[in-house]
């Protein structure tokens, strides 16, 4: 696989579990490592109370597969620690993924047993990608799924991602990307802005106000430096006094005030009334302070114009992982023919065989079923939409699935797929998935 677009990124080959490489060694010994296989990433269930999930992380994963190499430092570590033997090290030194990868595009909705990602290659190549696949998809998909619920709850008002300080530094950038895919307007994370082409926002924290002798001095400095369109944080001391000071200094050109504490519904209501009385009818109100989809839904009754969301978002709002697994569903036998395989462990059953997926729509464009064909495509219907796309062909990354352009397309795809789901207005409702998954 050509790594040119991503050669400056970190090598990903050791972002894996020990047993991936010992399985490879044992498969090389048995002679089965060259068998063609199909691995599938899917979730057996949605997190409790969720009716759908949103796929995210595929673009990051594809870049990670492109950087999945075993150079001298990686091979030296594996040799020194005795993880695998010499023959396996020789095999890893020449590792290049040469298979195919298919999946649901980022921004697409998924349901239980949706084949979110499929890797077709030799066992040797597909097996050792397991941990990387699940690490990226489980994290980013969990964030995007939570973000989608928050965007829905916001009812068209913009949401800003502000969770960097509540996450690992790399996870913070990935979370920002996933949030924007699911409809967030911008992020506070500058690395995410640089790396993924996202819009970044931010003005000042309470420490800036506390730094100055008076709140007036702090506001004046911010306005003179950043312009009257800035957002002033007005709850450091007395909210009403701060709003009056802000309007006195900036006039009716003041961009916004931010509320970060207290009863946000009540506070936003009387702050709106105060701003209007003072002539600042165009000054917006931004609310922050440990918001999640439920508090955002409650705030729809208040005159808040935008929401800054941090901790709940970057931790998946109660579901920090998407619960995806990566299972072998098909392999070739000694005759070179593909046969379906599946485990039958209690509570961990999966369906063997290569999958084909379509979403069936009614006459109004509303989704009614997720239809999975096993070993063959489902019967064509005029209102069925194919869901799987190919990302990698014979080891070559296909264009359009990575970079800033991919994020923008995924965001548009999220908007479109949300319009297909039934009960889209009441997405916080607990119950069964929005549409059933059926096999054909």
Short mmCIF file of C-alpha atoms in Angstrom, two decimals:
data_model
loop_
_atom_site.label_atom_id
_atom_site.label_comp_id
_atom_site.label_asym_id
_atom_site.label_seq_id
_atom_site.Cartn_x
_atom_site.Cartn_y
_atom_site.Cartn_z
CA UNK A 1 0.00 0.00 0.00
CA UNK A 2 1.29 3.46 -0.90
CA UNK A 3 1.96 5.46 2.28
CA UNK A 4 2.98 8.72 0.61
CA UNK A 5 0.10 10.88 1.95
CA UNK A 6 0.70 9.71 5.52
CA UNK A 7 4.43 9.03 5.81
CA UNK A 8 4.83 11.74 8.47
CA UNK A 9 2.39 10.02 10.82
CA UNK A 10 3.34 7.54 13.53
CA UNK A 11 3.86 3.88 12.75
CA UNK A 12 0.82 1.94 13.94
CA UNK A 13 2.03 -1.67 13.88
CA UNK A 14 2.58 -1.93 17.63
CA UNK A 15 -0.80 -0.38 18.43
CA UNK A 16 -1.96 -3.95 18.69
CA UNK A 17 -2.32 -6.78 21.16
CA UNK A 18 0.34 -9.39 21.81
CA UNK A 19 -1.88 -12.27 20.76
CA UNK A 20 -2.37 -10.92 17.25
CA UNK A 21 1.27 -11.67 16.51
CA UNK A 22 1.37 -15.01 18.32
CA UNK A 23 -1.69 -16.08 16.28
CA UNK A 24 0.21 -15.08 13.17
CA UNK A 25 3.21 -17.13 14.24
CA UNK A 26 1.06 -20.20 14.92
CA UNK A 27 -0.79 -19.77 11.60
CA UNK A 28 2.52 -19.57 9.76
CA UNK A 29 3.51 -22.81 11.48
CA UNK A 30 0.26 -24.59 10.54
CA UNK A 31 0.34 -23.33 6.96
CA UNK A 32 -3.05 -21.62 7.29
CA UNK A 33 -1.74 -18.04 7.31
CA UNK A 34 -2.19 -17.70 3.55
CA UNK A 35 -5.86 -18.66 3.53
CA UNK A 36 -8.10 -15.90 2.21
CA UNK A 37 -10.39 -14.56 4.91
CA UNK A 38 -13.16 -12.06 5.48
CA UNK A 39 -13.20 -10.30 8.84
CA UNK A 40 -16.14 -8.15 9.86
CA UNK A 41 -16.41 -5.34 12.43
CA UNK A 42 -19.89 -4.97 13.89
CA UNK A 43 -21.78 -4.31 17.12
CA UNK A 44 -24.05 -7.01 18.51
CA UNK A 45 -26.14 -4.36 20.21
CA UNK A 46 -26.43 -0.62 20.59
CA UNK A 47 -25.64 0.96 23.98
CA UNK A 48 -28.60 0.81 26.33
CA UNK A 49 -31.29 3.31 25.41
CA UNK A 50 -29.78 4.14 22.00
CA UNK A 51 -31.79 3.75 18.81
CA UNK A 52 -28.97 4.12 16.28
CA UNK A 53 -25.22 4.70 16.01
CA UNK A 54 -23.11 6.85 13.70
CA UNK A 55 -19.99 5.50 12.00
CA UNK A 56 -16.82 7.55 12.45
CA UNK A 57 -13.09 6.93 12.43
CA UNK A 58 -12.82 5.17 9.09
CA UNK A 59 -10.65 7.89 7.58
CA UNK A 60 -8.27 7.75 10.53
CA UNK A 61 -8.24 3.96 10.36
CA UNK A 62 -7.37 3.92 6.67
CA UNK A 63 -4.43 6.21 7.33
CA UNK A 64 -3.40 3.92 10.17
CA UNK A 65 -3.47 0.87 7.90
CA UNK A 66 -1.26 2.76 5.45
CA UNK A 67 1.26 3.27 8.27
CA UNK A 68 1.06 -0.31 9.55
CA UNK A 69 4.74 -1.20 9.09
CA UNK A 70 7.39 -3.03 11.05
CA UNK A 71 10.61 -1.05 10.79
CA UNK A 72 13.88 -1.65 12.64
CA UNK A 73 12.68 -0.20 15.99
CA UNK A 74 9.51 -2.32 15.99
CA UNK A 75 11.32 -5.49 14.92
CA UNK A 76 14.07 -4.94 17.49
CA UNK A 77 11.47 -4.64 20.26
CA UNK A 78 9.68 -7.81 19.20
CA UNK A 79 12.98 -9.68 18.94
CA UNK A 80 14.35 -8.43 22.27
CA UNK A 81 11.17 -9.27 24.15
CA UNK A 82 10.67 -12.63 22.46
CA UNK A 83 7.11 -11.92 21.34
CA UNK A 84 7.58 -13.91 18.12
CA UNK A 85 10.26 -16.08 16.55
CA UNK A 86 12.73 -15.26 13.80
CA UNK A 87 10.63 -16.60 10.94
CA UNK A 88 7.71 -14.41 12.01
CA UNK A 89 10.00 -11.38 12.32
CA UNK A 90 11.14 -11.97 8.73
CA UNK A 91 7.52 -12.06 7.63
CA UNK A 92 6.67 -8.87 9.52
CA UNK A 93 9.64 -7.01 8.03
CA UNK A 94 8.00 -7.32 4.61
CA UNK A 95 4.45 -6.60 5.80
CA UNK A 96 2.32 -4.58 3.38
CA UNK A 97 -1.45 -4.80 3.47
CA UNK A 98 -2.50 -6.01 0.02
CA UNK A 99 -6.16 -6.82 0.57
CA UNK A 100 -9.52 -5.08 0.22
CA UNK A 101 -11.46 -3.05 2.77
CA UNK A 102 -15.17 -2.28 2.53
CA UNK A 103 -17.52 -0.61 4.95
CA UNK A 104 -20.18 1.91 5.86
CA UNK A 105 -18.98 5.43 5.05
CA UNK A 106 -18.40 7.83 7.92
CA UNK A 107 -21.53 9.74 8.89
CA UNK A 108 -23.75 6.75 8.06
CA UNK A 109 -26.12 5.30 10.67
CA UNK A 110 -25.66 1.70 11.76
CA UNK A 111 -27.66 -0.81 13.80
CA UNK A 112 -27.03 -4.15 15.55
CA UNK A 113 -25.07 -6.51 13.28
CA UNK A 114 -24.54 -3.88 10.56
CA UNK A 115 -21.26 -4.86 8.80
CA UNK A 116 -19.58 -1.54 9.59
CA UNK A 117 -16.22 -2.70 8.19
CA UNK A 118 -15.09 -5.76 6.22
CA UNK A 119 -11.45 -6.72 5.63
CA UNK A 120 -10.75 -9.31 2.94
CA UNK A 121 -7.18 -10.56 2.75
CA UNK A 122 -5.00 -13.42 3.87
CA UNK A 123 -5.34 -14.40 7.51
CA UNK A 124 -1.78 -13.16 8.06
CA UNK A 125 -2.70 -9.65 6.94
CA UNK A 126 -6.24 -9.33 8.26
CA UNK A 127 -5.66 -10.87 11.68
CA UNK A 128 -3.04 -8.41 12.91
CA UNK A 129 -5.20 -5.39 12.04
CA UNK A 130 -7.85 -6.36 14.61
CA UNK A 131 -6.77 -4.18 17.51
CA UNK A 132 -6.18 -1.09 15.37
CA UNK A 133 -9.57 -1.50 13.68
CA UNK A 134 -11.43 -1.79 16.95
CA UNK A 135 -9.44 0.87 18.77
CA UNK A 136 -10.26 3.51 16.17
CA UNK A 137 -13.84 2.52 15.34
CA UNK A 138 -14.96 1.91 18.91
CA UNK A 139 -13.72 5.30 20.08
CA UNK A 140 -14.68 7.53 17.17
CA UNK A 141 -18.03 5.87 16.58
CA UNK A 142 -18.95 6.24 20.26
CA UNK A 143 -18.18 9.96 20.10
CA UNK A 144 -20.04 10.51 16.83
CA UNK A 145 -23.07 8.61 18.13
CA UNK A 146 -23.22 10.79 21.24
CA UNK A 147 -22.61 13.93 19.19
CA UNK A 148 -25.47 13.08 16.84
CA UNK A 149 -27.88 12.85 19.77
CA UNK A 150 -26.68 16.22 21.03
CA UNK A 151 -27.07 17.85 17.63
CA UNK A 152 -30.57 16.42 17.40
CA UNK A 153 -31.42 17.73 20.86
CA UNK A 154 -30.12 21.18 19.91
CA UNK A 155 -32.80 21.50 17.25
CA UNK A 156 -30.71 23.42 14.74
CA UNK A 157 -28.75 25.55 17.20
CA UNK A 158 -24.98 25.10 16.78
CA UNK A 159 -22.95 22.88 19.09
CA UNK A 160 -19.24 23.44 19.73
CA UNK A 161 -16.87 20.68 20.86
CA UNK A 162 -14.90 21.76 23.95
CA UNK A 163 -13.77 18.49 25.54
CA UNK A 164 -10.01 18.41 25.00
CA UNK A 165 -9.11 18.82 28.66
CA UNK A 166 -11.19 15.79 29.57
CA UNK A 167 -9.48 13.36 27.18
CA UNK A 168 -6.08 11.98 26.21
CA UNK A 169 -4.42 14.45 23.87
CA UNK A 170 -4.69 12.16 20.83
CA UNK A 171 -8.22 11.10 21.72
CA UNK A 172 -9.17 14.77 22.01
CA UNK A 173 -8.29 15.47 18.38
CA UNK A 174 -10.04 12.31 17.21
CA UNK A 175 -13.13 13.22 19.25
CA UNK A 176 -13.29 16.65 17.67
CA UNK A 177 -13.20 15.08 14.21
CA UNK A 178 -15.95 12.62 15.10
CA UNK A 179 -18.12 15.37 16.59
CA UNK A 180 -17.90 17.51 13.47
CA UNK A 181 -18.82 14.51 11.31
CA UNK A 182 -21.98 14.17 13.43
CA UNK A 183 -22.95 17.82 13.00
CA UNK A 184 -20.97 19.89 15.50
CA UNK A 185 -20.17 23.33 14.11
CA UNK A 186 -16.58 23.66 15.37
CA UNK A 187 -14.03 22.57 17.96
CA UNK A 188 -11.79 24.30 20.46
CA UNK A 189 -8.92 21.89 19.64
CA UNK A 190 -6.26 23.49 17.45
CA UNK A 191 -4.52 20.22 16.58
CA UNK A 192 -7.82 18.86 15.28
CA UNK A 193 -8.18 22.03 13.25
CA UNK A 194 -4.72 21.63 11.74
CA UNK A 195 -4.89 17.89 11.19
CA UNK A 196 -8.43 17.55 9.90
CA UNK A 197 -9.26 20.98 8.50
CA UNK A 198 -11.86 21.77 11.16
CA UNK A 199 -13.10 25.21 12.16
CA UNK A 200 -11.77 26.22 15.60
CA UNK A 201 -13.34 28.64 18.09
CA UNK A 202 -12.66 30.09 21.53
CA UNK A 203 -12.20 33.39 23.35
CA UNK A 204 -11.43 33.50 27.09
CA UNK A 205 -11.82 31.63 30.39
CA UNK A 206 -12.50 32.85 33.91
CA UNK A 207 -8.76 33.10 34.55
CA UNK A 208 -8.54 35.97 32.05
CA UNK A 209 -11.08 37.97 34.03
CA UNK A 210 -9.42 37.10 37.35
CA UNK A 211 -6.06 38.19 35.99
CA UNK A 212 -7.22 41.81 35.73
CA UNK A 213 -7.94 44.22 38.55
CA UNK A 214 -11.56 44.58 37.46
CA UNK A 215 -13.97 42.79 35.18
CA UNK A 216 -14.27 46.01 33.19
CA UNK A 217 -10.53 46.00 32.55
CA UNK A 218 -10.68 42.39 31.34
CA UNK A 219 -13.62 43.03 29.04
CA UNK A 220 -12.03 46.17 27.62
CA UNK A 221 -8.79 44.33 26.86
CA UNK A 222 -10.61 41.46 25.16
CA UNK A 223 -12.77 43.79 23.09
CA UNK A 224 -9.83 45.94 22.02
CA UNK A 225 -7.79 42.86 21.08
CA UNK A 226 -10.41 40.58 19.54
CA UNK A 227 -13.04 43.09 18.41
CA UNK A 228 -16.64 43.68 19.47
CA UNK A 229 -17.80 40.44 17.81
CA UNK A 230 -16.06 38.41 20.54
CA UNK A 231 -17.85 36.40 23.23
CA UNK A 232 -17.53 37.71 26.79
CA UNK A 233 -17.76 35.32 29.74
CA UNK A 234 -20.15 37.02 32.14
CA UNK A 235 -20.49 34.72 35.18
CA UNK A 236 -17.17 35.25 37.00
CA UNK A 237 -18.76 37.54 39.58
CA UNK A 238 -22.24 39.00 39.10
CA UNK A 239 -23.95 38.11 35.83
CA UNK A 240 -26.25 41.12 35.58
CA UNK A 241 -23.44 43.58 36.34
CA UNK A 242 -21.20 41.83 33.81
CA UNK A 243 -23.83 41.97 31.06
CA UNK A 244 -24.38 45.67 31.69
CA UNK A 245 -20.64 46.33 31.61
CA UNK A 246 -20.24 44.32 28.41
CA UNK A 247 -22.99 46.26 26.65
CA UNK A 248 -21.62 49.57 27.91
CA UNK A 249 -18.19 48.79 26.47
CA UNK A 250 -19.17 47.06 23.21
CA UNK A 251 -22.55 48.54 22.41
CA UNK A 252 -24.99 46.68 20.22
CA UNK A 253 -22.15 45.12 18.21
CA UNK A 254 -21.27 42.72 21.03
CA UNK A 255 -21.13 39.25 19.50
CA UNK A 256 -22.16 37.06 22.41
CA UNK A 257 -22.10 36.47 26.13
CA UNK A 258 -21.29 33.08 27.65
CA UNK A 259 -22.97 31.52 30.67
CA UNK A 260 -21.07 28.72 32.41
CA UNK A 261 -22.82 28.11 35.73
CA UNK A 262 -26.10 28.15 37.61
CA UNK A 263 -29.59 27.42 36.36
CA UNK A 264 -28.85 27.88 32.68
CA UNK A 265 -32.48 27.79 31.54
CA UNK A 266 -33.60 30.50 33.94
CA UNK A 267 -30.41 32.50 33.55
CA UNK A 268 -30.47 32.48 29.76
CA UNK A 269 -34.08 33.67 29.85
CA UNK A 270 -33.53 36.76 31.97
CA UNK A 271 -30.16 37.56 30.33
CA UNK A 272 -31.97 37.57 26.97
CA UNK A 273 -34.56 39.94 28.37
CA UNK A 274 -31.81 42.19 29.79
CA UNK A 275 -29.87 42.27 26.52
CA UNK A 276 -33.01 43.16 24.59
CA UNK A 277 -33.86 45.97 27.02
CA UNK A 278 -30.36 47.34 26.60
CA UNK A 279 -30.72 47.33 22.82
CA UNK A 280 -28.54 44.29 22.11
CA UNK A 281 -31.12 42.21 20.33
CA UNK A 282 -28.47 40.65 18.05
CA UNK A 283 -26.07 39.68 20.83
CA UNK A 284 -26.18 35.90 21.20
CA UNK A 285 -26.10 33.74 24.32
CA UNK A 286 -23.71 30.78 24.45
CA UNK A 287 -24.17 28.26 27.26
CA UNK A 288 -21.62 25.77 28.59
CA UNK A 289 -21.15 23.82 31.88
CA UNK A 290 -21.23 20.00 31.76
CA UNK A 291 -23.90 19.76 29.08
CA UNK A 292 -25.15 16.51 27.60
CA UNK A 293 -28.00 15.69 25.22
CA UNK A 294 -30.56 15.80 28.02
CA UNK A 295 -29.57 19.22 29.34
CA UNK A 296 -29.34 20.50 25.77
CA UNK A 297 -32.87 19.24 25.15
CA UNK A 298 -34.04 21.08 28.28
CA UNK A 299 -32.32 24.25 27.08
CA UNK A 300 -34.41 24.30 23.91
CA UNK A 301 -37.03 26.02 26.06
CA UNK A 302 -34.53 28.82 26.79
CA UNK A 303 -33.27 31.54 24.45
CA UNK A 304 -29.78 30.04 24.19
CA UNK A 305 -28.20 30.41 20.75
CA UNK A 306 -25.36 27.89 20.93
CA UNK A 307 -23.97 25.14 23.17
CA UNK A 308 -20.42 24.35 24.19
CA UNK A 309 -20.14 20.66 25.12
CA UNK A 310 -17.12 18.92 26.59
CA UNK A 311 -16.94 16.06 29.08
CA UNK A 312 -20.12 14.22 28.11
CA UNK A 313 -19.19 14.35 24.44
CA UNK A 314 -15.61 13.07 24.63
CA UNK A 315 -16.65 10.24 26.97
CA UNK A 316 -19.50 9.10 24.73
CA UNK A 317 -22.21 10.44 27.04
CA UNK A 318 -22.50 7.24 29.01
CA UNK A 319 -21.30 4.93 26.22
CA UNK A 320 -17.51 5.41 25.91
CA UNK A 321 -17.18 2.53 23.44
CA UNK A 322 -19.38 1.42 20.57
CA UNK A 323 -19.03 -2.23 21.59
CA UNK A 324 -17.79 -3.34 18.18
CA UNK A 325 -16.07 -6.67 17.64
CA UNK A 326 -13.94 -7.95 14.76
CA UNK A 327 -14.78 -11.50 13.76
CA UNK A 328 -13.74 -13.97 11.09
CA UNK A 329 -16.91 -14.70 9.11
CA UNK A 330 -15.57 -16.47 6.02
CA UNK A 331 -12.40 -18.26 4.90
CA UNK A 332 -11.20 -20.46 2.11
CA UNK A 333 -10.94 -24.22 2.56
CA UNK A 334 -8.26 -26.49 1.14
CA UNK A 335 -9.97 -26.33 -2.25
CA UNK A 336 -9.77 -22.53 -2.25
CA UNK A 337 -13.53 -22.09 -1.83
CA UNK A 338 -14.96 -19.61 0.67
CA UNK A 339 -16.95 -21.14 3.52
CA UNK A 340 -18.91 -19.31 6.19
CA UNK A 341 -17.62 -19.59 9.76
CA UNK A 342 -18.97 -18.22 13.05
CA UNK A 343 -18.60 -18.72 16.78
CA UNK A 344 -21.60 -19.98 18.72
CA UNK A 345 -20.63 -19.02 22.26
CA UNK A 346 -23.53 -18.14 24.54
CA UNK A 347 -24.44 -14.42 24.30
CA UNK A 348 -21.73 -13.89 21.69
CA UNK A 349 -23.29 -15.36 18.58
CA UNK A 350 -22.54 -13.88 15.19
CA UNK A 351 -23.68 -14.72 11.67
CA UNK A 352 -21.07 -16.24 9.40
CA UNK A 353 -20.62 -15.40 5.73
CA UNK A 354 -19.73 -12.32 3.73
CA UNK A 355 -22.38 -9.61 4.10
CA UNK A 356 -24.05 -7.25 1.66
CA UNK A 357 -26.09 -4.39 3.10
CA UNK A 358 -28.85 -2.10 1.87
CA UNK A 359 -31.27 0.24 3.61
CA UNK A 360 -34.86 -0.18 2.53
CA UNK A 361 -36.89 3.04 2.24
CA UNK A 362 -40.60 3.68 1.91
CA UNK A 363 -42.27 6.03 -0.59
CA UNK A 364 -41.50 9.06 1.60
CA UNK A 365 -37.79 8.25 1.83
CA UNK A 366 -38.05 6.97 5.42
CA UNK A 367 -35.95 3.95 6.34
CA UNK A 368 -37.91 0.84 7.26
CA UNK A 369 -35.26 -1.91 7.46
CA UNK A 370 -31.55 -2.62 7.32
CA UNK A 371 -31.34 -5.63 5.00
CA UNK A 372 -28.28 -7.89 5.09
CA UNK A 373 -27.59 -10.47 2.43
CA UNK A 374 -25.36 -13.34 3.53
CA UNK A 375 -23.14 -14.58 0.76
CA UNK A 376 -25.15 -12.70 -1.85
CA UNK A 377 -26.62 -9.21 -2.33
CA UNK A 378 -30.24 -8.74 -1.22
CA UNK A 379 -32.84 -8.69 -3.97
CA UNK A 380 -32.86 -5.31 -5.67
CA UNK A 381 -35.77 -3.04 -4.89
CA UNK A 382 -36.37 0.44 -6.29
CA UNK A 383 -36.28 2.02 -2.83
CA UNK A 384 -33.22 0.22 -1.43
CA UNK A 385 -29.99 2.14 -0.92
CA UNK A 386 -26.64 0.26 -0.94
CA UNK A 387 -24.59 0.96 2.18
CA UNK A 388 -21.17 -0.61 1.65
CA UNK A 389 -18.38 1.25 -0.10
CA UNK A 390 -14.88 0.10 -0.99
CA UNK A 391 -12.06 2.00 0.71
CA UNK A 392 -9.00 -0.10 -0.21
CA UNK A 393 -8.59 -2.21 -3.34
CA UNK A 394 -5.67 -4.66 -3.62
CA UNK A 395 -3.80 -2.68 -0.98
CA UNK A 396 -4.32 0.71 -2.62
CA UNK A 397 -6.27 3.38 -0.77
CA UNK A 398 -9.05 4.72 -2.97
CA UNK A 399 -9.37 8.53 -3.14
CA UNK A 400 -11.91 10.56 -1.21
CA UNK A 401 -11.97 8.70 2.11
CA UNK A 402 -9.31 10.59 4.09
CA UNK A 403 -8.38 14.20 4.83
CA UNK A 404 -10.48 17.33 5.30
CA UNK A 405 -12.57 16.58 2.22
CA UNK A 406 -13.67 13.27 3.71
CA UNK A 407 -14.80 14.97 6.93
CA UNK A 408 -16.93 17.46 5.00
CA UNK A 409 -18.54 14.68 2.97
CA UNK A 410 -19.18 12.61 6.07
CA UNK A 411 -20.90 15.56 7.72
CA UNK A 412 -23.21 15.89 4.70
CA UNK A 413 -23.82 12.14 4.77
CA UNK A 414 -24.80 12.34 8.44
CA UNK A 415 -27.40 15.00 7.66
CA UNK A 416 -28.82 12.90 4.84
CA UNK A 417 -28.96 9.64 6.77
CA UNK A 418 -30.65 11.32 9.75
CA UNK A 419 -33.41 12.47 7.43
CA UNK A 420 -34.09 8.81 6.58
CA UNK A 421 -34.60 7.59 10.13
CA UNK A 422 -38.08 7.39 11.63
CA UNK A 423 -38.81 9.37 14.79
CA UNK A 424 -35.89 11.67 14.12
CA UNK A 425 -37.39 14.44 16.24
CA UNK A 426 -37.52 12.23 19.33
CA UNK A 427 -34.11 10.63 19.14
CA UNK A 428 -33.61 10.65 22.91
CA UNK A 429 -36.50 8.23 23.26
CA UNK A 430 -35.50 4.94 24.81
CA UNK A 431 -36.51 1.78 23.05
CA UNK A 432 -35.65 -0.58 20.24
CA UNK A 433 -33.36 0.48 17.36
CA UNK A 434 -35.01 2.95 15.00
CA UNK A 435 -35.23 0.28 12.28
CA UNK A 436 -34.81 -3.51 12.49
CA UNK A 437 -31.95 -5.48 10.93
CA UNK A 438 -33.18 -8.39 8.81
CA UNK A 439 -31.39 -11.06 6.75
CA UNK A 440 -32.25 -11.82 3.18
#
